[in-house]
XYZ file of C-alpha atoms in Angstrom:
729
model
C 15.952 -34.704 31.626
C 14.778 -38.311 31.357
C 13.093 -39.567 28.198
C 9.782 -39.920 30.037
C 10.025 -36.395 31.436
C 10.939 -35.043 28.003
C 7.896 -36.698 26.401
C 5.627 -35.329 29.135
C 6.995 -31.810 28.622
C 6.688 -32.154 24.850
C 3.039 -33.178 25.184
C 2.380 -30.221 27.462
C 4.037 -27.792 25.026
C 2.026 -29.203 22.139
C -1.172 -28.605 24.070
C -0.169 -25.044 24.910
C 0.772 -24.193 21.310
C -2.448 -25.806 20.066
C -4.331 -23.495 22.434
C -2.488 -20.519 20.941
C -3.578 -21.549 17.468
C -7.163 -21.853 18.726
C -6.943 -18.249 19.986
C -5.462 -17.199 16.664
C -8.330 -18.818 14.751
C -10.896 -17.175 17.009
C -9.268 -13.790 16.524
C -9.248 -14.291 12.766
C -12.951 -15.159 12.805
C -13.728 -12.044 14.850
C -11.792 -9.788 12.484
C -13.377 -11.376 9.413
C -16.847 -10.881 10.871
C -16.149 -7.220 11.514
C -14.654 -6.816 8.042
C -17.689 -8.383 6.368
C -20.050 -6.171 8.390
C -18.063 -3.061 7.427
C -18.215 -4.036 3.756
C -21.993 -4.387 3.991
C -22.071 -0.758 5.088
C -24.185 -0.987 8.229
C -23.839 2.119 10.371
C -21.567 5.148 10.264
C -20.661 7.485 7.439
C -18.891 6.519 4.269
C -15.569 7.774 5.656
C -16.017 5.951 8.955
C -16.802 2.673 7.201
C -13.841 3.143 4.870
C -11.493 3.654 7.822
C -12.919 0.597 9.559
C -12.476 -1.588 6.470
C -8.875 -0.469 6.118
C -8.080 -1.114 9.788
C -9.676 -4.561 9.777
C -7.944 -5.508 6.521
C -4.616 -4.568 8.037
C -5.352 -6.591 11.164
C -6.338 -9.566 9.008
C -2.969 -9.362 7.227
C -1.166 -9.309 10.571
C -2.967 -12.436 11.714
C -2.544 -14.211 8.369
C 1.243 -14.471 8.668
C 1.248 -16.294 12.003
C 0.497 -19.863 10.903
C 4.141 -20.656 10.245
C 6.062 -20.527 13.504
C 3.423 -18.836 15.614
C 5.315 -19.776 18.783
C 8.990 -20.690 18.551
C 10.266 -20.486 22.105
C 9.823 -20.096 25.822
C 11.671 -18.247 28.571
C 11.720 -19.352 32.200
C 12.816 -16.684 34.647
C 14.847 -17.256 37.768
C 11.755 -16.339 39.805
C 9.708 -19.110 38.189
C 7.695 -17.104 35.664
C 7.223 -18.557 32.180
C 6.790 -16.590 28.928
C 6.179 -17.899 25.437
C 7.770 -15.995 22.528
C 6.271 -15.840 19.051
C 5.758 -14.099 15.769
C 2.863 -11.951 17.068
C 1.373 -11.168 20.461
C -1.793 -12.860 21.774
C -3.704 -11.999 24.932
C -6.094 -13.635 27.348
C -9.288 -11.628 26.950
C -10.342 -12.393 30.508
C -9.504 -10.316 33.557
C -6.255 -8.431 33.202
C -5.817 -9.027 29.482
C -2.627 -10.965 30.208
C -0.297 -11.947 27.346
C -0.327 -15.646 26.511
C 2.215 -15.122 23.700
C 4.776 -12.332 23.644
C 5.570 -10.608 20.358
C 9.278 -11.135 19.599
C 9.699 -7.349 19.465
C 8.312 -6.717 22.958
C 10.870 -5.578 25.556
C 10.124 -8.658 27.650
C 11.234 -10.868 24.738
C 14.710 -9.396 24.495
C 16.257 -11.898 26.874
C 15.281 -14.720 24.525
C 17.907 -13.413 22.093
C 20.627 -11.989 24.326
C 20.694 -14.131 27.475
C 23.772 -16.337 27.799
C 25.013 -18.832 30.333
C 27.363 -16.203 31.738
C 24.851 -13.317 31.510
C 21.402 -14.851 31.975
C 19.429 -11.550 32.093
C 17.440 -12.912 35.058
C 16.504 -16.091 33.172
C 17.233 -19.697 34.053
C 16.236 -21.477 30.848
C 15.640 -20.814 27.160
C 13.584 -23.367 25.249
C 13.419 -23.423 21.458
C 10.706 -25.267 19.556
C 11.027 -27.068 16.263
C 7.678 -27.292 14.498
C 6.142 -28.562 11.277
C 3.033 -26.623 10.456
C 1.065 -26.220 13.670
C 2.595 -29.184 15.490
C 5.625 -28.942 17.785
C 8.012 -31.737 16.757
C 10.602 -31.348 19.490
C 12.431 -28.775 21.584
C 15.899 -28.022 22.917
C 16.731 -26.404 26.243
C 19.598 -24.158 27.200
C 20.285 -23.719 30.897
C 21.242 -20.131 31.724
C 23.261 -18.862 34.663
C 25.215 -22.123 34.984
C 28.029 -22.201 32.411
C 28.866 -25.791 33.337
C 25.272 -26.886 33.818
C 23.177 -29.417 31.932
C 22.231 -28.358 28.407
C 24.649 -25.406 28.175
C 25.516 -24.602 24.572
C 22.551 -26.398 23.041
C 21.014 -23.091 21.982
C 23.028 -23.159 18.728
C 21.010 -26.098 17.435
C 18.222 -23.943 15.988
C 20.718 -21.554 14.375
C 22.754 -24.315 12.741
C 19.605 -26.026 11.515
C 18.486 -22.771 9.904
C 21.784 -21.903 8.199
C 22.308 -25.457 6.930
C 18.787 -25.789 5.516
C 18.458 -25.674 1.701
C 17.615 -22.241 0.313
C 14.206 -21.615 -1.193
C 12.705 -18.976 -3.439
C 13.366 -15.986 -1.198
C 14.975 -14.761 2.002
C 13.521 -16.163 5.226
C 12.987 -14.214 8.399
C 15.276 -15.027 11.325
C 12.774 -14.198 14.029
C 13.360 -17.538 15.795
C 17.169 -17.447 15.583
C 18.224 -13.817 16.018
C 21.673 -13.738 17.609
C 22.747 -11.354 20.370
C 24.985 -9.326 18.031
C 22.059 -8.904 15.660
C 19.478 -8.194 18.348
C 21.547 -5.294 19.662
C 21.393 -3.663 16.230
C 17.694 -4.433 15.702
C 16.656 -2.796 18.973
C 19.131 0.090 18.887
C 17.413 3.251 20.096
C 18.843 5.873 17.735
C 16.668 8.495 16.018
C 19.076 9.321 13.205
C 21.049 7.227 10.741
C 22.299 3.767 11.675
C 25.013 2.293 9.452
C 25.262 -1.492 9.551
C 28.403 -2.764 7.868
C 29.292 -6.390 7.461
C 30.961 -8.728 5.050
C 29.172 -11.363 2.996
C 26.785 -13.611 4.903
C 26.685 -11.582 8.114
C 22.924 -11.119 7.848
C 23.020 -7.335 7.601
C 20.076 -7.203 5.202
C 17.776 -9.409 7.246
C 18.823 -7.555 10.407
C 17.844 -4.259 8.769
C 14.438 -5.678 7.809
C 13.822 -6.961 11.336
C 14.821 -3.519 12.599
C 12.058 -2.053 10.414
C 9.564 -4.505 11.924
C 10.790 -3.542 15.396
C 10.440 0.197 14.713
C 6.950 -0.282 13.296
C 6.026 -2.177 16.462
C 7.494 0.336 18.922
C 6.639 3.533 16.987
C 3.574 2.471 15.054
C 1.505 5.608 15.575
C 4.356 7.811 14.342
C 5.364 5.650 11.399
C 2.353 3.886 9.948
C 0.741 6.905 8.236
C 3.854 7.546 6.182
C 5.295 4.059 5.843
C 8.804 2.823 5.211
C 10.907 2.852 2.049
C 13.317 -0.017 1.320
C 15.865 0.585 -1.450
C 17.753 -2.379 -2.887
C 20.245 -2.811 -5.739
C 18.097 -4.602 -8.327
C 14.649 -6.180 -8.868
C 15.964 -9.718 -8.213
C 17.194 -8.611 -4.793
C 13.868 -6.966 -3.943
C 12.034 -10.116 -4.966
C 14.414 -12.105 -2.762
C 13.784 -10.029 0.365
C 10.162 -9.104 -0.359
C 8.610 -11.787 1.871
C 10.467 -10.983 5.082
C 8.437 -8.005 6.306
C 5.042 -9.449 5.297
C 6.008 -12.629 7.172
C 6.461 -10.408 10.224
C 3.046 -8.807 9.749
C 4.243 -5.538 8.248
C 2.867 -4.401 4.886
C 3.168 -0.590 4.826
C 6.528 -0.797 3.074
C 7.500 0.393 -0.407
C 10.283 -1.573 -2.128
C 12.231 -0.002 -4.979
C 15.645 0.245 -6.599
C 17.680 3.438 -7.119
C 16.405 3.300 -10.693
C 12.791 3.444 -9.497
C 12.881 6.425 -7.158
C 11.089 8.665 -9.678
C 7.469 7.508 -10.115
C 6.702 6.213 -13.566
C 10.318 5.353 -14.390
C 12.101 2.014 -13.901
C 15.672 2.443 -15.105
C 17.918 -0.632 -15.049
C 20.644 0.170 -17.616
C 24.001 1.355 -16.305
C 26.276 4.056 -17.658
C 29.883 3.591 -18.590
C 32.144 4.308 -15.585
C 33.103 7.820 -16.743
C 29.496 8.945 -17.229
C 28.368 7.292 -13.985
C 31.083 9.129 -12.064
C 30.106 12.487 -13.571
C 26.379 12.022 -12.942
C 26.940 10.824 -9.394
C 29.004 13.829 -8.339
C 27.422 16.918 -6.783
C 29.271 18.935 -9.433
C 26.537 17.937 -11.869
C 24.198 20.288 -9.973
C 25.958 23.237 -11.631
C 25.438 21.614 -15.029
C 21.720 21.142 -14.393
C 21.267 24.714 -13.165
C 23.126 26.013 -16.209
C 21.030 23.837 -18.520
C 17.851 25.349 -17.078
C 19.248 28.890 -17.351
C 20.223 28.213 -20.961
C 16.547 27.699 -21.831
C 15.649 31.155 -20.430
C 16.512 32.970 -23.632
C 16.653 36.473 -25.075
C 15.488 37.118 -28.638
C 18.211 37.698 -31.217
C 15.761 39.883 -33.135
C 12.585 41.538 -31.786
C 9.567 39.232 -31.861
C 6.482 40.833 -33.500
C 3.072 40.677 -31.779
C 0.167 41.887 -33.949
C -2.936 42.895 -31.958
C -6.198 44.255 -33.364
C -5.359 47.910 -32.854
C -1.605 47.985 -32.469
C 1.613 46.215 -33.543
C 4.081 45.451 -30.752
C 7.507 43.823 -30.351
C 9.277 41.903 -27.605
C 12.849 43.176 -27.746
C 15.961 41.875 -25.981
C 15.925 44.634 -23.351
C 12.335 43.852 -22.325
C 13.029 40.104 -22.207
C 16.197 40.674 -20.165
C 14.317 42.732 -17.555
C 11.621 40.072 -17.354
C 14.260 37.337 -17.056
C 16.055 39.127 -14.231
C 12.809 39.594 -12.307
C 11.781 35.956 -12.846
C 15.154 34.618 -11.697
C 15.187 36.963 -8.708
C 11.826 35.566 -7.578
C 13.553 32.375 -6.430
C 10.734 30.296 -7.899
C 11.387 27.110 -9.899
C 11.623 27.638 -13.640
C 8.054 26.713 -14.602
C 6.535 28.727 -11.768
C 8.803 31.694 -12.500
C 7.355 31.763 -16.010
C 4.394 33.563 -14.436
C 6.694 36.394 -13.300
C 8.365 36.510 -16.716
C 4.968 36.635 -18.428
C 3.713 39.334 -16.065
C 6.641 41.654 -16.826
C 6.410 41.110 -20.586
C 2.649 41.681 -20.464
C 3.089 44.851 -18.404
C 5.611 46.357 -20.829
C 3.571 45.487 -23.919
C 0.297 46.805 -22.498
C 1.953 50.036 -21.381
C 3.313 50.552 -24.869
C -0.001 49.635 -26.463
C -2.012 51.985 -24.228
C 0.380 54.821 -24.949
C -0.065 54.336 -28.702
C -3.784 53.622 -28.748
C -4.644 56.408 -26.306
C -2.339 59.042 -27.754
C -4.146 62.382 -27.763
C -7.247 61.330 -25.815
C -6.294 59.093 -22.827
C -4.334 60.073 -19.741
C -3.600 58.261 -16.498
C -6.102 60.551 -14.825
C -8.791 58.612 -16.704
C -8.162 55.681 -14.418
C -11.262 53.647 -15.240
C -10.747 53.927 -18.981
C -7.046 53.219 -18.621
C -7.630 50.054 -16.540
C -10.414 48.847 -18.834
C -8.142 49.211 -21.864
C -5.379 47.383 -19.976
C -7.741 44.544 -19.066
C -8.833 44.210 -22.698
C -5.221 44.134 -23.883
C -4.197 41.569 -21.257
C -7.046 39.327 -22.371
C -6.133 39.776 -26.031
C -2.482 38.947 -25.358
C -3.417 35.838 -23.394
C -5.430 34.590 -26.382
C -2.861 35.587 -29.007
C -1.030 32.622 -30.550
C 2.041 34.661 -31.502
C 2.394 35.932 -27.932
C 2.103 32.396 -26.516
C 4.669 31.158 -29.067
C 7.049 33.938 -28.051
C 6.755 32.993 -24.385
C 7.359 29.338 -25.265
C 10.489 30.328 -27.134
C 11.898 32.622 -24.460
C 10.743 30.845 -21.300
C 9.324 27.407 -22.233
C 7.461 25.123 -19.845
C 9.911 22.249 -19.323
C 9.698 18.715 -17.985
C 12.698 16.983 -16.396
C 12.678 14.340 -19.124
C 12.558 16.828 -21.994
C 15.302 19.051 -20.555
C 17.718 16.233 -19.702
C 17.113 14.398 -22.972
C 17.798 17.510 -25.030
C 20.923 18.202 -22.961
C 22.399 14.725 -23.478
C 21.701 14.599 -27.210
C 23.108 18.055 -28.033
C 26.847 18.680 -27.883
C 26.111 22.418 -28.191
C 23.795 22.466 -25.166
C 26.264 20.382 -23.151
C 29.001 22.922 -23.870
C 26.706 25.806 -22.952
C 25.896 24.144 -19.608
C 29.523 23.288 -18.845
C 28.865 19.556 -19.139
C 31.572 17.001 -19.892
C 31.435 15.557 -23.438
C 31.285 12.072 -21.839
C 27.640 12.842 -21.014
C 26.649 13.011 -24.691
C 24.567 10.197 -26.144
C 22.587 9.867 -29.352
C 19.364 8.744 -27.676
C 18.720 11.291 -24.971
C 15.847 9.261 -23.502
C 17.811 6.016 -23.045
C 17.511 6.418 -19.289
C 20.045 4.842 -16.953
C 20.083 4.339 -13.196
C 22.447 7.310 -12.862
C 19.923 9.571 -14.620
C 17.256 9.079 -11.961
C 18.705 11.446 -9.316
C 19.223 14.079 -12.018
C 15.595 13.802 -13.116
C 14.523 14.040 -9.489
C 16.673 17.141 -8.988
C 15.062 18.746 -12.016
C 11.608 18.283 -10.503
C 12.630 20.853 -7.899
C 14.572 23.073 -10.295
C 11.724 23.224 -12.788
C 8.675 23.018 -10.555
C 5.281 22.301 -12.018
C 3.084 23.889 -14.653
C 0.480 25.506 -12.386
C -2.226 25.884 -15.042
C -3.289 22.212 -14.753
C -3.336 22.469 -10.962
C -5.519 25.572 -11.097
C -8.025 23.872 -13.401
C -8.213 20.820 -11.110
C -8.785 23.086 -8.115
C -11.652 24.870 -9.912
C -13.312 21.518 -10.658
C -12.888 20.362 -7.074
C -14.494 23.508 -5.692
C -17.423 23.219 -8.084
C -18.069 19.598 -7.091
C -17.809 20.377 -3.376
C -20.255 23.279 -3.800
C -22.711 20.937 -5.527
C -22.474 18.449 -2.660
C -23.034 21.262 -0.156
C -26.117 22.322 -2.141
C -27.542 18.802 -1.876
C -27.134 18.940 1.893
C -28.747 22.400 2.073
C -31.747 21.210 0.058
C -32.237 18.201 2.315
C -32.009 20.282 5.464
C -34.487 22.790 4.002
C -36.820 19.949 3.101
C -36.677 18.677 6.682
C -37.451 22.126 8.120
C -40.534 22.562 5.877
C -42.091 19.157 6.567
C -45.353 18.655 8.323
C -45.535 16.123 11.106
C -46.907 13.475 8.770
C -44.038 13.909 6.349
C -40.974 11.705 6.795
C -37.309 12.352 6.151
C -35.368 9.190 6.806
C -31.871 9.181 8.322
C -30.667 7.368 5.224
C -31.384 10.515 3.209
C -28.931 12.505 5.283
C -26.434 9.666 5.294
C -26.658 9.586 1.519
C -25.900 13.287 1.385
C -22.890 12.847 3.679
C -21.616 10.014 1.532
C -22.119 12.211 -1.519
C -20.094 15.011 0.031
C -17.367 12.543 1.045
C -17.138 11.261 -2.490
C -16.882 14.742 -3.940
C -13.862 15.328 -1.739
C -12.138 12.746 -3.979
C -10.645 10.840 -1.083
C -7.820 8.578 -2.194
C -8.835 5.006 -1.421
C -5.600 3.356 -2.552
C -3.438 1.487 -0.057
C -0.561 3.434 1.496
C 2.030 1.554 -0.547
C 0.273 2.429 -3.820
C -0.121 6.088 -2.889
C 3.462 6.442 -1.693
C 5.027 4.714 -4.703
C 3.105 6.963 -7.121
C 3.826 10.260 -5.350
C 7.220 11.855 -5.889
C 6.608 14.230 -2.976
C 5.685 11.478 -0.504
C 7.854 11.503 2.620
C 8.625 8.413 4.662
C 9.213 8.046 8.382
C 12.067 5.598 7.839
C 14.237 4.494 4.921
C 16.340 1.341 4.571
C 19.161 1.471 2.029
C 20.807 -1.836 1.136
C 24.091 -2.160 -0.762
C 24.474 1.483 0.224
C 28.146 1.560 -0.748
C 26.959 1.760 -4.383
C 24.989 4.974 -3.941
C 26.400 8.232 -5.280
C 26.273 11.700 -3.764
C 23.329 12.476 -6.050
C 21.511 9.311 -4.958
C 21.740 10.453 -1.344
C 20.140 13.805 -2.224
C 17.108 11.936 -3.530
C 16.825 9.779 -0.417
C 17.217 12.685 1.977
C 14.300 14.427 0.241
C 12.190 11.320 0.796
C 12.842 11.332 4.553
C 12.981 14.834 6.076
C 13.225 13.295 9.554
C 16.536 11.675 8.560
C 15.646 8.273 10.040
C 17.657 5.678 8.106
C 19.034 2.170 8.388
C 21.985 2.016 6.006
C 23.360 -1.403 5.078
C 26.539 -2.032 3.147
C 30.103 -3.221 2.821
C 32.645 -0.750 1.485
C 34.850 -3.635 0.354
C 32.152 -4.747 -2.089
C 31.778 -1.345 -3.787
C 31.730 -1.582 -7.573
C 30.237 1.773 -8.580
C 32.794 4.453 -9.555
C 30.499 7.022 -7.914
C 29.867 4.976 -4.764
C 30.945 5.558 -1.168
C 34.566 5.372 -0.112
C 33.652 6.300 3.432
C 30.333 6.546 5.273
C 31.208 9.881 6.819
C 31.827 11.559 3.468
C 28.333 10.626 2.323
C 26.398 11.217 5.547
C 28.029 14.107 7.413
C 26.680 16.789 5.020
C 23.120 15.699 5.880
C 23.256 14.358 9.439
C 26.353 15.814 11.120
C 26.855 13.997 14.389
C 23.556 12.106 13.986
C 24.791 8.834 12.534
C 26.185 5.817 14.334
C 28.104 2.827 13.049
C 27.718 -0.845 13.926
C 29.492 -3.811 12.367
C 28.495 -7.453 12.074
C 31.412 -9.860 12.158
C 29.938 -13.370 12.019
C 29.288 -15.017 8.656
C 26.145 -17.152 8.865
C 25.888 -17.893 5.137
C 29.292 -18.785 3.739
C 30.982 -21.911 5.140
C 34.610 -21.657 6.248
C 35.910 -23.688 3.284
C 34.451 -21.214 0.766
C 35.265 -18.111 2.802
C 38.929 -19.104 2.850
C 38.964 -18.905 -0.959
C 37.161 -15.554 -1.033
C 39.482 -14.148 1.639
C 42.424 -14.480 -0.739
C 40.664 -12.275 -3.295
C 39.675 -9.771 -0.584
C 43.281 -9.497 0.608
C 44.348 -8.636 -2.922
C 42.162 -5.514 -3.317
C 41.335 -4.564 0.295
C 44.242 -5.750 2.427
C 43.091 -3.799 5.477
C 39.651 -5.427 5.590
C 39.180 -8.468 7.796
C 36.806 -11.081 6.356
C 33.869 -12.138 8.552
C 34.322 -15.305 10.582
C 32.210 -18.213 9.375
C 30.004 -19.831 11.993
C 30.213 -23.265 10.399
C 31.966 -25.633 8.013
C 30.185 -27.636 5.344
C 32.710 -30.430 4.816
C 32.887 -29.824 1.043
C 36.044 -28.324 -0.488
C 35.541 -25.741 -3.264
C 36.816 -27.084 -6.574
C 38.145 -25.782 -9.865
C 38.338 -27.317 -13.311
C 40.272 -26.154 -16.341
C 38.531 -26.788 -19.642
C 39.253 -26.256 -23.291
C 37.338 -23.701 -25.335
C 35.032 -26.323 -26.802
C 34.389 -27.928 -23.380
C 33.117 -24.883 -21.512
C 29.449 -25.005 -22.530
C 29.195 -28.724 -21.768
C 30.835 -28.243 -18.365
C 28.296 -25.521 -17.476
C 25.443 -27.781 -18.582
C 26.842 -30.588 -16.447
C 26.788 -28.369 -13.346
C 23.218 -27.256 -14.038
C 22.096 -30.846 -14.600
C 23.773 -32.110 -11.421
C 22.282 -29.351 -9.283
C 18.811 -29.856 -10.735
C 18.739 -33.216 -8.965
C 19.563 -31.695 -5.579
C 17.376 -29.858 -3.115
C 17.972 -26.137 -2.981
C 19.027 -23.395 -5.407
C 21.985 -22.826 -7.718
C 23.382 -20.181 -10.062
C 26.053 -19.777 -12.735
C 27.989 -16.494 -12.478
C 30.230 -15.307 -15.291
C 30.851 -12.899 -18.184
C 27.923 -12.039 -20.497
C 29.023 -14.400 -23.284
C 28.872 -17.500 -21.062
C 25.612 -19.365 -21.817
C 23.255 -19.378 -18.840
C 25.460 -17.131 -16.692
C 24.433 -13.984 -14.823
C 26.805 -11.168 -13.893
C 27.945 -10.962 -10.300
C 26.264 -7.568 -9.939
C 22.836 -9.202 -10.336
C 23.503 -11.615 -7.467
C 24.434 -9.009 -4.845
C 22.604 -9.721 -1.599
C 21.384 -13.106 -2.858
C 22.372 -16.590 -1.734
C 22.328 -20.028 -3.316
C 23.117 -23.545 -2.158
C 25.527 -24.021 -5.055
C 27.460 -21.530 -7.193
C 29.518 -22.046 -10.320
C 31.892 -19.177 -11.151
C 33.018 -19.176 -14.776
C 36.144 -17.430 -16.054
C 37.189 -15.680 -12.807
C 40.181 -14.143 -14.569
C 37.914 -12.237 -16.940
C 35.718 -11.048 -14.067
C 38.819 -9.846 -12.226
C 40.088 -8.013 -15.324
C 36.917 -5.889 -15.617
C 38.519 -2.666 -14.456
C 38.732 -1.439 -10.851
C 35.438 -3.063 -9.927
C 36.445 -6.521 -11.162
C 37.988 -7.674 -7.868
C 34.871 -6.670 -5.912
C 32.730 -8.478 -8.491
C 34.724 -11.701 -8.078
C 34.541 -11.403 -4.280
C 30.759 -11.092 -4.511
C 30.542 -14.093 -6.857
C 32.595 -16.341 -4.574
C 30.554 -15.534 -1.463
C 27.047 -16.324 -2.738
C 27.260 -20.077 -1.953
C 25.951 -21.637 1.249
C 27.130 -25.210 0.554
C 29.035 -25.809 -2.690
C 31.357 -23.709 -4.881
C 32.887 -24.646 -8.229
C 35.074 -22.695 -10.661
C 35.479 -23.252 -14.399
C 38.354 -21.608 -16.260
C 40.102 -21.788 -19.618
C 43.105 -19.620 -18.733
C 45.265 -20.116 -15.620
C 43.586 -19.033 -12.386
C 44.396 -15.570 -10.983
C 47.114 -15.632 -8.356
C 44.742 -14.364 -5.651
C 42.385 -17.309 -6.152
C 43.857 -19.997 -3.888
C 42.514 -22.885 -1.842
C 40.575 -24.595 -4.643
C 40.892 -28.322 -5.221
C 41.605 -28.965 -8.880
C 39.321 -31.690 -10.194
C 41.479 -34.737 -10.788
C 43.543 -34.132 -7.620
C 40.628 -34.903 -5.323
C 37.143 -36.260 -5.723
C 34.401 -33.724 -6.203
C 31.581 -34.037 -3.644
């Protein structure tokens, strides 16, 4: 293409994209006008207006994300048709409602990501735009269907520009540069569990997030009322990835860590390896069940109950019968308390009636007998000693109270068959590994139904009042003379009143879902899934009865002693035959020079695992520097100072006693332009997980890697240029 022709085409593309932005602005204005009108409350019932406000607010969010990279490419078919590809879809509102911009998730957009020179998918050219703000700066063309034709191979320009760009605050979407290997995974039509495995830098996390956006686009009606759950390893990781889905116009997503899966609790502390292994195993289920059973007690001595007319006792035989009946009911502990109470009450009232009515009352006097029983039942229910006895023998328990008392009591641990390694002085010092146990206890214990019954009584009373208001208004209308007036607003007010008494939850889906332990999601994404234990998976399977998951991980990076050693072992019990595996093999983050260093560490602890192949080189050799004890802090400060003057991000990774350093576990899934790893030998020596930790630390860098050490480097750490042998870049 000549320079003149290129400039003409560029001008034409700028005009077209400017027209798309004009349509976007007009659509935003239309939605805002409708939103403002809905807020003013003109027309419809309260519920109808509320639904309209919600729908328009969601549409406004979808349109708000499109300013940056609204249109990033164009496809020209072999038949001469032209399609523009972008972040959202826009349509010509004239005849036919034709698309003027295809959503990247639409089936017709697929060729933009998978067409190659050898397999053009019916296309002859792919054009990729480079823009700043709303203005197209330039474009590159790739000719398809002609492997030796003009422009072949130029399609990598956008990808290389993206992976070489300095990193910012958080993860960026890859909507403009999705590669064919990634697109296949994103669009995979599988209703069960998809496992995406890949080494560092293969983009498995961002692929999983784009898969969520794709599923929400193709299955919106099925998914949007329940939303999507994304589980990541730590808060820093969630903050890092949190912008990707909103940038794609999707907001009905709950982000949490394994330590946040129980509403109201945010556990971040980790157990020692032995305790973590015990809590993560399914064997702990027997311990929990035994701990609950241990609180269903029999009295050592009969418990006295003094009523007005008779003295009674709850003996061991009565309590044992009641306990057997309550356990046989199959109800959770707190709900089975009702059965236990019913049996105890029955026995005590029978004994009381027999004593009180001796000589004058027989069962033939049914009315008198039942009246006396009713009086005794009421008296027992109000008797403090009786309530105290029930609390002793069959207490109402919360998951937190039960688990805390189990951990802090060696006697209760022994009674439940728990390992002594589970003991701790502060029972409520919750760890991440405690969360699935607390969640399990929600089901084992159930709820105290008395509060629910009281709330239901209040709700019925309020609804009856609202219905009475409506009845009065209708009666008033029927009795009016012609000259009287009953305005429509009166009836609308009554409908609004009734709606409000129904206590409709007006919170956004994300708020409601995050606060509700029993909420179920249509799809769940699990990142760093190799770290999840068997007990963690029980929690997640409860959250998604449909078993629709995208599971992301790398078994070679596993550090948790309770984590996965194989995907099948974790998934087959829940989705036998319903999970598929895909691997990503190209490293888009870590340059070849750095990956060569990390590969030596990988070979040392996972010799059968092949490292991902880096898509690029950076031209900068990773370096190492040996320092004396009193030089370490200054050397770290020097790195921080040098990187502060560069564009991009940096991090220091090392043991806890290194000033300014973070542990490798807190950087999982993150990426930085520059990384300084301090004391790799000490990281490596941190038990079985040390090698995986060092591998993670070495593969966070996108441009520059340095290593500081006081002791000789580990033998597996090769390929570093010692400062002094070569200049540091």
